[in-house]
Amino acid sequence: MTGRRTGITLGAAALAVAAIFALEWPTDRPEAASTFGTLSDGRFSTGMLVGSGDGLVRTAAAGDLAFVLDGDSLAGGFPSTLGAFVAVAHPQDLTTVYGRLEPGTLSTYLTTVRERDILGRVSGAGAAAWFGVFDRAKDAWVNPLILLAPEKDSIGPVIRSVLLSNDERSYRLGEARTVRQGRYEVLLDTADPAGTAAGRAPYSVRLLVDGIERFACRFDSAAAPEGVLLFDPRDARTGPDFYDERGFMRLGTLDLARGAAYLNVSVADFEGNSRELTYQLAVE
Amino acid sequence: MTEEARKPLAAIALVLAVLVYYFVAAGKLEPEFVLAPAWTLGLDGATPSDPADPPASGGATLGFELGRFHGQASADGRLLFAGGKEFRSAVSDGYVIPYALDSDGLTVLDASGAPSYEIRAPGAPWFSAGRLFLAGPEMGSVSEYSETGELLWTFDLGAPISAFAADGGLAVAGLVDGTIVAIERDGSVALRTAPGGSRIEIILGLAVDSARGRIAAVCGIDRQRFVLLTRTGGAYRVASHSYLTTDFRRPVSIRLSADGRHAWYEGADGIVVRRLEDGSESTLDFPSRDFTISEDPVRGLTYLLSRDGESATLVVVSPPDRVLGRYYLPGADAFARAYGDLVFTGSGERLAAFAAGED
């Protein structure tokens, strides 16, 4: 299967799953502190963080308790970077994963679970649980927001800056209206604030140059068929180096020739709130 | 012959019978196995040895992680370094890595406790077979680093890791979707397979013996299985399997013996010893939830450490299942492992070494 077909298949699968299977929020706060795709520990997250008012973490749907790690390491001592965590296998080939739980609070006695059964407590006051959804049939992580009830989010994403950068210099678009011709990497600093959360990734990003789409991704699903996790199997730019060391998204490189250039950057969150900026540049 | 005359003869006959029984009929008594103390070392208040005074045993160091301490000791019983554990730590023979789960870099300490090198990456470190691995964020990847801190390879696994094992040749990850991925030393994939055979696919425990091309797993729910994969003709295939009576939904301990003859894994009623040659099994009646094995190939002994809450039992076994002795070790994180002709143990806040022998 080609990369483009794989990407289309994964996206279609995510939407198809959403159409037939819905999940409950795993805590009493239906608000993501960080979203699928957010920069976390140096790479993008394949799940989301969800705060809990009462400290409890509950099953998002009925299923079978498949795995309970009620400690901080696996058999043999391999450490868990999800902390104590639980995996619940559901019909429709989905597995939900609940991490960052408090060891000793997990419901280890359960075998089958109903929707909203208590799985454990978050580790510490004000802490958030990690929540992920894995599609076993497609070997891919699915953006949980696709399957959860909508958030109450009317705040649009923000575009903090767009940079054109190469080894010699870096231009901040909006401030710089004239740039020298040459090859540049396009860097985007964006976030999707909602409620009390500020550092969330948006749901989709698109870059147009002179009206032609040069980069587009939607954070629907992520898969690692060749040992490298990608949001979009057809685009290697959506891999582990998607974020630079500052947390800026790398949207690819452009060769700017002398004349005028128009760059259009748009970002949107899952609720459809969007932000779009257009820059006109004189290339010398 | 009168009655009086017969009495001496009867006494002589009785003595002769006893002598004949003693020299002829008596069987050979088995020598009793003993662990004789070689040295002990209290960690509380102990001071490390002078670094200029190297260990007598050729520089060999033994890493330990015990209670609130981690560090290194020499095989002849001297403390080289003992640090207080403020966070978690990964320990090997020669190195200690203190770490916190939210740190984005690691400092690797040498046997004297001095910084040796740094790794600038997020994750949690783990040593196995002298190799340093890093569990990546969200249990979704694993990396290996050299002894100088260089990244050798990194691999995104897709689903979260639920089991992991490594030896000198292979690193093997089991995932919550029931997939097993084996990675060669150069980072290439040696195997990617899903044993299947159960209603819910998941890998709960893994063991690897790359020299013999074997990977053993406890996997699946409804029904749970023991599966042995062996490499034949360059590819791994299921060599044997059996359905289990267990219904574990948590990590399961499983080990392969160094001599390639046995698999040890957690059973419903104890530790199951499976003979790989014919698939026959016996069960050792000890707590099985969290156990380790360490082997003395010269003496043909297996040291089995069975943990049970706040204490552990060191069981000396002549494989497959003959128990030669058992020793109580207090402390939730007690450990025991063979080192040459010694058994190196940690319990409470005390390190000790014992020499195996017969009495």
Coordinates of N, CA and C in Angstrom, one line a residue, chain A residues 65-245:
Chain A
L65 N -11.0 -5.8 30.8 CA -9.7 -5.3 31.4 C -8.6 -6.2 30.9
A66 N -7.7 -5.6 30.0 CA -6.7 -6.5 29.4 C -5.4 -6.4 30.1
F67 N -5.1 -5.3 30.7 CA -3.8 -5.1 31.3 C -3.8 -4.1 32.4
V68 N -3.3 -4.5 33.6 CA -3.2 -3.6 34.7 C -1.7 -3.6 35.2
L69 N -1.1 -2.4 35.2 CA 0.2 -2.3 35.8 C 0.1 -1.5 37.0
D70 N 0.0 -2.1 38.2 CA -0.2 -1.4 39.4 C 1.1 -1.1 40.1
G71 N 2.0 -0.5 39.4 CA 3.3 -0.2 39.9 C 4.0 0.7 38.9
D72 N 5.4 0.7 39.0 CA 6.1 1.6 38.0 C 7.0 0.8 37.1
S73 N 6.9 -0.5 37.1 CA 7.8 -1.3 36.2 C 7.1 -2.6 35.8
L74 N 7.5 -3.1 34.6 CA 7.0 -4.3 34.1 C 7.7 -5.5 34.8
A75 N 7.3 -6.7 34.5 CA 8.0 -7.9 35.0 C 9.4 -7.8 34.5
G76 N 10.4 -8.1 35.3 CA 11.8 -8.0 35.0 C 12.4 -6.6 35.2
G77 N 11.5 -5.6 35.5 CA 12.0 -4.3 35.9 C 12.0 -3.2 34.9
F78 N 11.6 -3.5 33.7 CA 11.6 -2.5 32.6 C 10.6 -1.3 33.1
P79 N 11.1 -0.1 33.1 CA 10.3 1.0 33.8 C 9.1 1.4 32.9
S80 N 8.1 1.9 33.5 CA 6.9 2.4 32.8 C 6.9 3.9 32.8
T81 N 7.0 4.5 31.6 CA 6.9 5.9 31.5 C 5.5 6.4 31.5
L82 N 4.5 5.5 31.5 CA 3.1 5.9 31.7 C 2.8 5.8 33.2
G83 N 3.7 5.4 34.1 CA 3.4 5.2 35.5 C 2.5 3.9 35.5
A84 N 1.7 3.9 36.6 CA 0.7 2.8 36.7 C -0.3 3.1 35.6
F85 N -0.6 2.0 34.8 CA -1.6 2.2 33.8 C -2.5 1.0 33.5
V86 N -3.6 1.2 32.9 CA -4.6 0.2 32.6 C -4.9 0.2 31.1
A87 N -5.1 -0.9 30.5 CA -5.6 -1.0 29.1 C -6.9 -1.8 29.1
V88 N -7.9 -1.2 28.5 CA -9.2 -1.9 28.4 C -9.5 -2.2 26.9
A89 N -9.7 -3.5 26.6 CA -10.0 -3.9 25.2 C -11.5 -3.8 25.0
H90 N -11.9 -3.1 23.9 CA -13.3 -2.9 23.6 C -13.7 -3.6 22.3
P91 N -14.9 -3.9 22.1 CA -15.3 -4.3 20.7 C -14.9 -3.3 19.7
Q92 N -15.1 -3.5 18.5 CA -14.7 -2.6 17.4 C -13.2 -2.5 17.3
D93 N -12.4 -3.4 17.9 CA -11.0 -3.4 17.8 C -10.3 -2.2 18.4
L94 N -10.9 -1.6 19.4 CA -10.3 -0.5 20.1 C -9.8 -0.9 21.5
T95 N -8.7 -0.3 21.9 CA -8.2 -0.4 23.2 C -8.0 1.0 23.8
T96 N -8.5 1.3 25.0 CA -8.3 2.5 25.6 C -7.2 2.3 26.7
V97 N -6.4 3.3 26.8 CA -5.3 3.2 27.8 C -5.4 4.4 28.7
Y98 N -5.2 4.1 30.0 CA -5.3 5.1 31.1 C -4.0 5.1 31.9
G99 N -3.2 6.2 31.8 CA -1.9 6.2 32.5 C -1.8 7.3 33.5
R100 N -0.7 7.3 34.1 CA -0.4 8.3 35.2 C -1.3 8.1 36.4
L101 N -1.6 6.9 36.7 CA -2.5 6.6 37.9 C -1.6 6.3 39.1
E102 N -2.3 6.4 40.2 CA -1.6 6.3 41.5 C -1.4 4.8 41.8
P103 N -0.2 4.3 41.9 CA 0.0 2.8 42.3 C -0.7 2.5 43.6
G104 N -1.3 1.4 43.6 CA -2.1 0.9 44.8 C -3.5 1.3 44.8
T105 N -3.9 2.1 43.8 CA -5.4 2.5 43.7 C -6.1 1.8 42.6
L106 N -5.4 1.0 41.8 CA -6.0 0.4 40.6 C -6.9 -0.8 40.9
S107 N -8.0 -0.9 40.1 CA -9.0 -1.9 40.3 C -8.5 -3.2 39.7
T108 N -7.6 -3.9 40.4 CA -6.9 -5.1 39.9 C -7.9 -6.3 39.9
Y109 N -9.0 -6.2 40.6 CA -9.8 -7.4 40.7 C -10.8 -7.5 39.5
L110 N -10.9 -6.5 38.7 CA -11.9 -6.5 37.6 C -11.4 -7.4 36.5
T111 N -12.4 -8.0 35.7 CA -12.0 -8.6 34.5 C -12.8 -8.0 33.3
T112 N -14.1 -7.9 33.5 CA -14.9 -7.1 32.6 C -15.3 -5.8 33.2
V113 N -15.4 -4.8 32.4 CA -15.8 -3.5 33.0 C -17.0 -2.9 32.2
R114 N -17.8 -2.1 32.9 CA -18.9 -1.4 32.3 C -18.4 0.1 32.1
E115 N -19.2 0.8 31.3 CA -18.9 2.2 31.1 C -18.9 2.9 32.4
R116 N -18.0 3.7 32.7 CA -17.9 4.6 33.9 C -17.5 3.8 35.2
D117 N -17.0 2.5 35.0 CA -16.5 1.8 36.2 C -15.2 2.5 36.6
I118 N -14.9 2.5 37.9 CA -13.7 3.2 38.4 C -12.5 2.3 38.2
L119 N -11.5 2.8 37.5 CA -10.2 2.1 37.3 C -9.2 2.4 38.3
G120 N -9.2 3.6 38.8 CA -8.1 4.0 39.8 C -8.2 5.5 40.0
R121 N -7.2 6.0 40.7 CA -7.1 7.5 41.0 C -5.9 8.1 40.3
V122 N -6.0 9.4 40.0 CA -4.8 10.0 39.4 C -3.8 10.2 40.5
S123 N -2.5 10.3 40.1 CA -1.4 10.4 41.1 C -1.2 11.8 41.6
G124 N -1.9 12.1 42.7 CA -1.7 13.4 43.3 C -2.7 14.4 43.0
A125 N -2.9 15.4 43.9 CA -3.9 16.4 43.8 C -3.6 17.3 42.6
G126 N -4.6 17.6 41.8 CA -4.4 18.4 40.6 C -3.7 17.7 39.4
A127 N -3.4 16.4 39.6 CA -2.8 15.7 38.5 C -3.8 15.3 37.4
A128 N -3.2 15.0 36.3 CA -4.1 14.6 35.1 C -3.8 13.2 34.8
A129 N -4.8 12.5 34.3 CA -4.6 11.2 33.8 C -4.2 11.3 32.3
W130 N -3.4 10.3 31.8 CA -3.1 10.2 30.4 C -4.2 9.2 29.8
F131 N -4.7 9.6 28.7 CA -5.8 8.8 28.0 C -5.4 8.7 26.6
G132 N -5.4 7.4 26.1 CA -5.1 7.2 24.7 C -6.1 6.1 24.1
V133 N -6.3 6.2 22.8 CA -7.2 5.2 22.1 C -6.4 4.6 21.0
F134 N -6.3 3.3 21.1 CA -5.5 2.5 20.1 C -6.4 1.7 19.2
D135 N -6.3 1.8 17.9 CA -7.1 0.9 17.0 C -6.3 -0.3 16.6
R136 N -6.7 -1.4 17.2 CA -5.9 -2.7 17.0 C -5.9 -3.2 15.6
A137 N -7.0 -2.9 14.9 CA -7.1 -3.4 13.5 C -6.2 -2.6 12.6
K138 N -6.0 -1.4 12.9 CA -5.2 -0.5 12.0 C -3.8 -0.3 12.6
D139 N -3.5 -0.8 13.8 CA -2.2 -0.6 14.4 C -2.0 0.9 14.5
A140 N -2.9 1.7 14.9 CA -2.7 3.1 14.9 C -3.4 3.7 16.1
W141 N -2.8 4.8 16.6 CA -3.4 5.6 17.7 C -4.5 6.5 17.0
V142 N -5.6 6.7 17.7 CA -6.7 7.6 17.2 C -6.8 8.8 18.1
N143 N -7.0 9.9 17.5 CA -7.2 11.1 18.3 C -8.5 10.9 19.2
P144 N -8.4 10.9 20.5 CA -9.6 10.6 21.4 C -10.7 11.6 21.2
L145 N -10.4 12.8 20.8 CA -11.4 13.8 20.6 C -12.4 13.4 19.5
I146 N -12.0 12.6 18.6 CA -12.9 12.1 17.5 C -14.0 11.3 18.1
L147 N -13.7 10.6 19.3 CA -14.7 9.6 19.8 C -15.4 10.1 21.1
L148 N -14.9 11.2 21.6 CA -15.5 11.7 22.8 C -16.6 12.8 22.5
A149 N -17.4 13.0 23.5 CA -18.4 14.1 23.4 C -17.7 15.4 23.2
P150 N -18.2 16.3 22.5 CA -17.5 17.6 22.2 C -17.2 18.3 23.5
E151 N -16.0 19.0 23.4 CA -15.6 19.9 24.5 C -16.4 21.2 24.4
K152 N -16.6 21.9 25.5 CA -17.1 23.3 25.4 C -16.0 24.2 25.1
D153 N -15.7 24.4 23.9 CA -14.5 25.2 23.5 C -14.8 26.2 22.4
S154 N -14.9 27.5 22.8 CA -15.2 28.5 21.7 C -14.0 29.3 21.4
I155 N -12.8 29.0 22.1 CA -11.6 29.7 21.9 C -10.8 29.2 20.7
G156 N -10.5 30.0 19.8 CA -9.8 29.6 18.6 C -8.3 29.4 18.9
P157 N -7.6 28.7 18.0 CA -6.2 28.5 18.2 C -5.5 29.8 18.0
V158 N -4.2 29.9 18.5 CA -3.5 31.2 18.2 C -2.2 30.8 17.4
I159 N -1.9 31.7 16.5 CA -0.6 31.6 15.8 C 0.3 32.6 16.4
R160 N 1.3 32.1 17.1 CA 2.2 33.0 17.8 C 3.2 33.6 16.9
S161 N 3.7 32.8 16.0 CA 4.7 33.3 15.0 C 4.9 32.3 13.9
V162 N 5.2 32.8 12.7 CA 5.7 32.0 11.6 C 7.1 32.5 11.2
L163 N 8.0 31.5 11.1 CA 9.4 31.9 10.8 C 9.8 31.3 9.5
L164 N 10.6 32.1 8.8 CA 11.4 31.5 7.7 C 12.8 31.5 8.1
S165 N 13.4 30.3 8.1 CA 14.7 30.1 8.8 C 15.6 29.3 7.9
N166 N 16.9 29.7 7.8 CA 17.9 28.9 7.3 C 19.2 29.0 8.1
D167 N 20.3 28.5 7.6 CA 21.5 28.5 8.5 C 22.0 30.0 8.7
E168 N 21.7 30.9 7.8 CA 22.2 32.2 7.9 C 21.3 33.2 8.7
R169 N 20.0 33.1 8.6 CA 19.2 34.0 9.2 C 17.8 33.5 9.4
S170 N 17.0 34.2 10.2 CA 15.6 33.8 10.5 C 14.7 35.0 10.4
Y171 N 13.6 34.9 9.6 CA 12.7 36.0 9.5 C 11.4 35.7 10.2
R172 N 10.9 36.6 11.0 CA 9.6 36.5 11.6 C 8.6 37.1 10.8
L173 N 7.7 36.4 10.2 CA 6.8 37.0 9.2 C 5.8 37.9 10.0
G174 N 5.4 39.0 9.3 CA 4.7 40.0 9.9 C 5.6 41.1 10.3
E175 N 6.7 40.8 10.9 CA 7.7 41.8 11.2 C 8.6 42.1 9.9
A176 N 9.0 41.0 9.3 CA 9.8 41.1 8.1 C 8.9 41.0 6.8
R177 N 9.0 42.0 6.0 CA 8.2 42.0 4.8 C 9.1 41.8 3.5
T178 N 10.4 41.8 3.7 CA 11.3 41.6 2.7 C 12.3 40.5 3.1
V179 N 12.5 39.6 2.3 CA 13.5 38.5 2.6 C 14.4 38.3 1.4
R180 N 15.6 37.7 1.6 CA 16.5 37.4 0.5 C 16.1 36.1 -0.1
Q181 N 16.3 36.0 -1.4 CA 15.9 34.7 -2.1 C 16.8 33.6 -1.5
G182 N 16.2 32.4 -1.6 CA 17.0 31.2 -1.1 C 16.0 30.2 -0.5
R183 N 16.6 29.2 0.1 CA 15.9 28.1 0.7 C 15.6 28.3 2.2
Y184 N 14.4 28.2 2.6 CA 14.0 28.4 4.0 C 13.2 27.3 4.5
E185 N 13.3 27.0 5.8 CA 12.4 26.1 6.5 C 11.3 27.0 7.1
V186 N 10.1 26.5 7.0 CA 8.9 27.2 7.5 C 8.6 26.6 8.9
L187 N 8.6 27.5 9.9 CA 8.4 27.0 11.3 C 7.2 27.8 11.8
L188 N 6.3 27.0 12.5 CA 5.1 27.6 13.0 C 5.0 27.4 14.5
D189 N 4.8 28.5 15.2 CA 4.6 28.4 16.7 C 3.1 28.7 16.9
T190 N 2.4 27.6 17.3 CA 0.9 27.7 17.4 C 0.5 26.9 18.7
A191 N -0.7 27.2 19.1 CA -1.3 26.5 20.3 C -2.8 26.6 20.2
D192 N -3.4 25.8 20.9 CA -4.9 25.8 21.0 C -5.4 26.0 22.4
P193 N -5.4 27.2 23.0 CA -5.8 27.3 24.4 C -7.3 27.0 24.5
A194 N -7.6 26.4 25.6 CA -9.0 26.1 25.9 C -9.1 25.9 27.4
G195 N -10.1 26.6 28.0 CA -10.3 26.5 29.5 C -9.0 27.0 30.1
T196 N -8.4 26.1 31.0 CA -7.2 26.5 31.7 C -5.9 26.0 31.0
A197 N -6.1 25.3 29.9 CA -5.0 24.7 29.2 C -4.5 25.6 28.1
A198 N -3.2 25.8 28.0 CA -2.7 26.7 27.1 C -1.8 26.1 26.0
G199 N -1.2 25.0 26.3 CA -0.2 24.4 25.4 C -0.7 23.3 24.5
R200 N -2.0 23.3 24.2 CA -2.5 22.2 23.4 C -2.2 22.4 21.9
A201 N -2.0 21.2 21.2 CA -1.8 21.3 19.8 C -3.2 21.5 19.1
P202 N -3.2 22.2 18.0 CA -4.5 22.3 17.2 C -4.8 20.9 16.5
Y203 N -5.9 20.9 15.9 CA -6.3 19.6 15.2 C -5.8 19.6 13.8
S204 N -5.7 20.7 13.1 CA -5.2 20.7 11.8 C -4.4 21.9 11.5
V205 N -3.4 21.8 10.6 CA -2.5 22.8 10.2 C -2.4 22.8 8.6
R206 N -2.4 24.0 8.0 CA -2.2 24.0 6.6 C -1.4 25.2 6.2
L207 N -0.5 25.0 5.2 CA 0.3 26.1 4.6 C 0.1 26.1 3.1
L208 N -0.2 27.3 2.7 CA -0.3 27.6 1.2 C 0.7 28.6 0.8
V209 N 1.4 28.3 -0.3 CA 2.4 29.3 -0.8 C 1.9 29.6 -2.2
D210 N 1.6 30.9 -2.4 CA 1.1 31.3 -3.7 C -0.1 30.5 -4.2
G211 N -0.9 30.2 -3.2 CA -2.2 29.5 -3.5 C -2.0 28.0 -3.6
I212 N -0.8 27.4 -3.5 CA -0.6 26.0 -3.6 C -0.3 25.4 -2.3
E213 N -1.0 24.3 -2.0 CA -0.8 23.7 -0.7 C 0.6 23.0 -0.6
R214 N 1.3 23.5 0.4 CA 2.7 22.9 0.6 C 2.8 22.0 1.8
F215 N 1.9 22.2 2.7 CA 1.8 21.3 3.9 C 0.4 21.3 4.4
A216 N 0.0 20.1 4.8 CA -1.3 19.9 5.5 C -1.3 18.7 6.3
C217 N -1.8 18.8 7.5 CA -1.9 17.6 8.3 C -3.1 17.8 9.3
R218 N -3.7 16.7 9.6 CA -4.8 16.7 10.6 C -4.4 15.6 11.6
F219 N -4.5 15.9 12.9 CA -4.1 15.0 13.9 C -5.3 14.0 14.2
D220 N -5.5 13.2 13.2 CA -6.5 12.1 13.3 C -6.0 10.9 13.9
S221 N -4.8 10.4 13.5 CA -4.3 9.1 13.9 C -2.8 9.2 13.7
A222 N -2.1 8.2 14.4 CA -0.7 8.1 14.3 C -0.3 6.6 14.2
A223 N 0.7 6.3 13.4 CA 1.0 4.9 13.3 C 2.5 4.8 13.1
A224 N 3.1 3.6 13.5 CA 4.6 3.4 13.3 C 4.8 2.1 12.6
P225 N 4.4 2.0 11.3 CA 4.5 0.7 10.7 C 6.0 0.3 10.4
E226 N 6.9 1.3 10.3 CA 8.3 1.0 10.1 C 9.2 1.4 11.2
G227 N 8.6 1.4 12.4 CA 9.4 1.8 13.6 C 9.6 3.3 13.8
V228 N 8.9 4.1 13.0 CA 9.0 5.5 13.2 C 7.5 6.0 13.2
L229 N 7.2 6.7 14.3 CA 5.8 7.1 14.5 C 5.5 8.4 13.6
L230 N 4.5 8.3 12.8 CA 4.1 9.4 11.9 C 2.6 9.7 12.1
F231 N 2.3 11.0 12.0 CA 0.9 11.4 12.0 C 0.3 11.1 10.6
D232 N 1.1 11.2 9.6 CA 0.6 11.0 8.3 C 1.6 10.2 7.6
P233 N 1.3 8.9 7.3 CA 2.3 8.0 6.7 C 2.8 8.4 5.4
R234 N 2.1 9.4 4.7 CA 2.5 9.8 3.4 C 3.5 11.0 3.5
D235 N 3.7 11.5 4.7 CA 4.6 12.7 4.9 C 5.5 12.5 6.0
A236 N 6.8 12.3 5.7 CA 7.8 12.0 6.7 C 8.1 13.2 7.6
R237 N 7.6 14.4 7.2 CA 7.7 15.6 8.0 C 6.9 15.5 9.3
T238 N 5.9 14.6 9.3 CA 5.0 14.4 10.5 C 5.6 13.4 11.5
G239 N 6.9 13.1 11.4 CA 7.5 12.1 12.3 C 8.1 12.7 13.6
P240 N 9.1 12.1 14.2 CA 9.6 12.5 15.5 C 10.2 13.9 15.5
D241 N 10.6 14.4 14.3 CA 11.3 15.7 14.2 C 10.3 16.8 13.8
F242 N 9.0 16.5 13.9 CA 8.0 17.5 13.6 C 8.1 18.7 14.4
Y243 N 8.4 18.6 15.7 CA 8.7 19.8 16.5 C 10.2 20.0 16.6
D244 N 10.6 21.3 16.6 CA 12.0 21.6 16.8 C 12.2 21.7 18.3
E245 N 13.4 22.0 18.7 CA 13.8 22.0 20.1 C 13.0 23.1 20.9

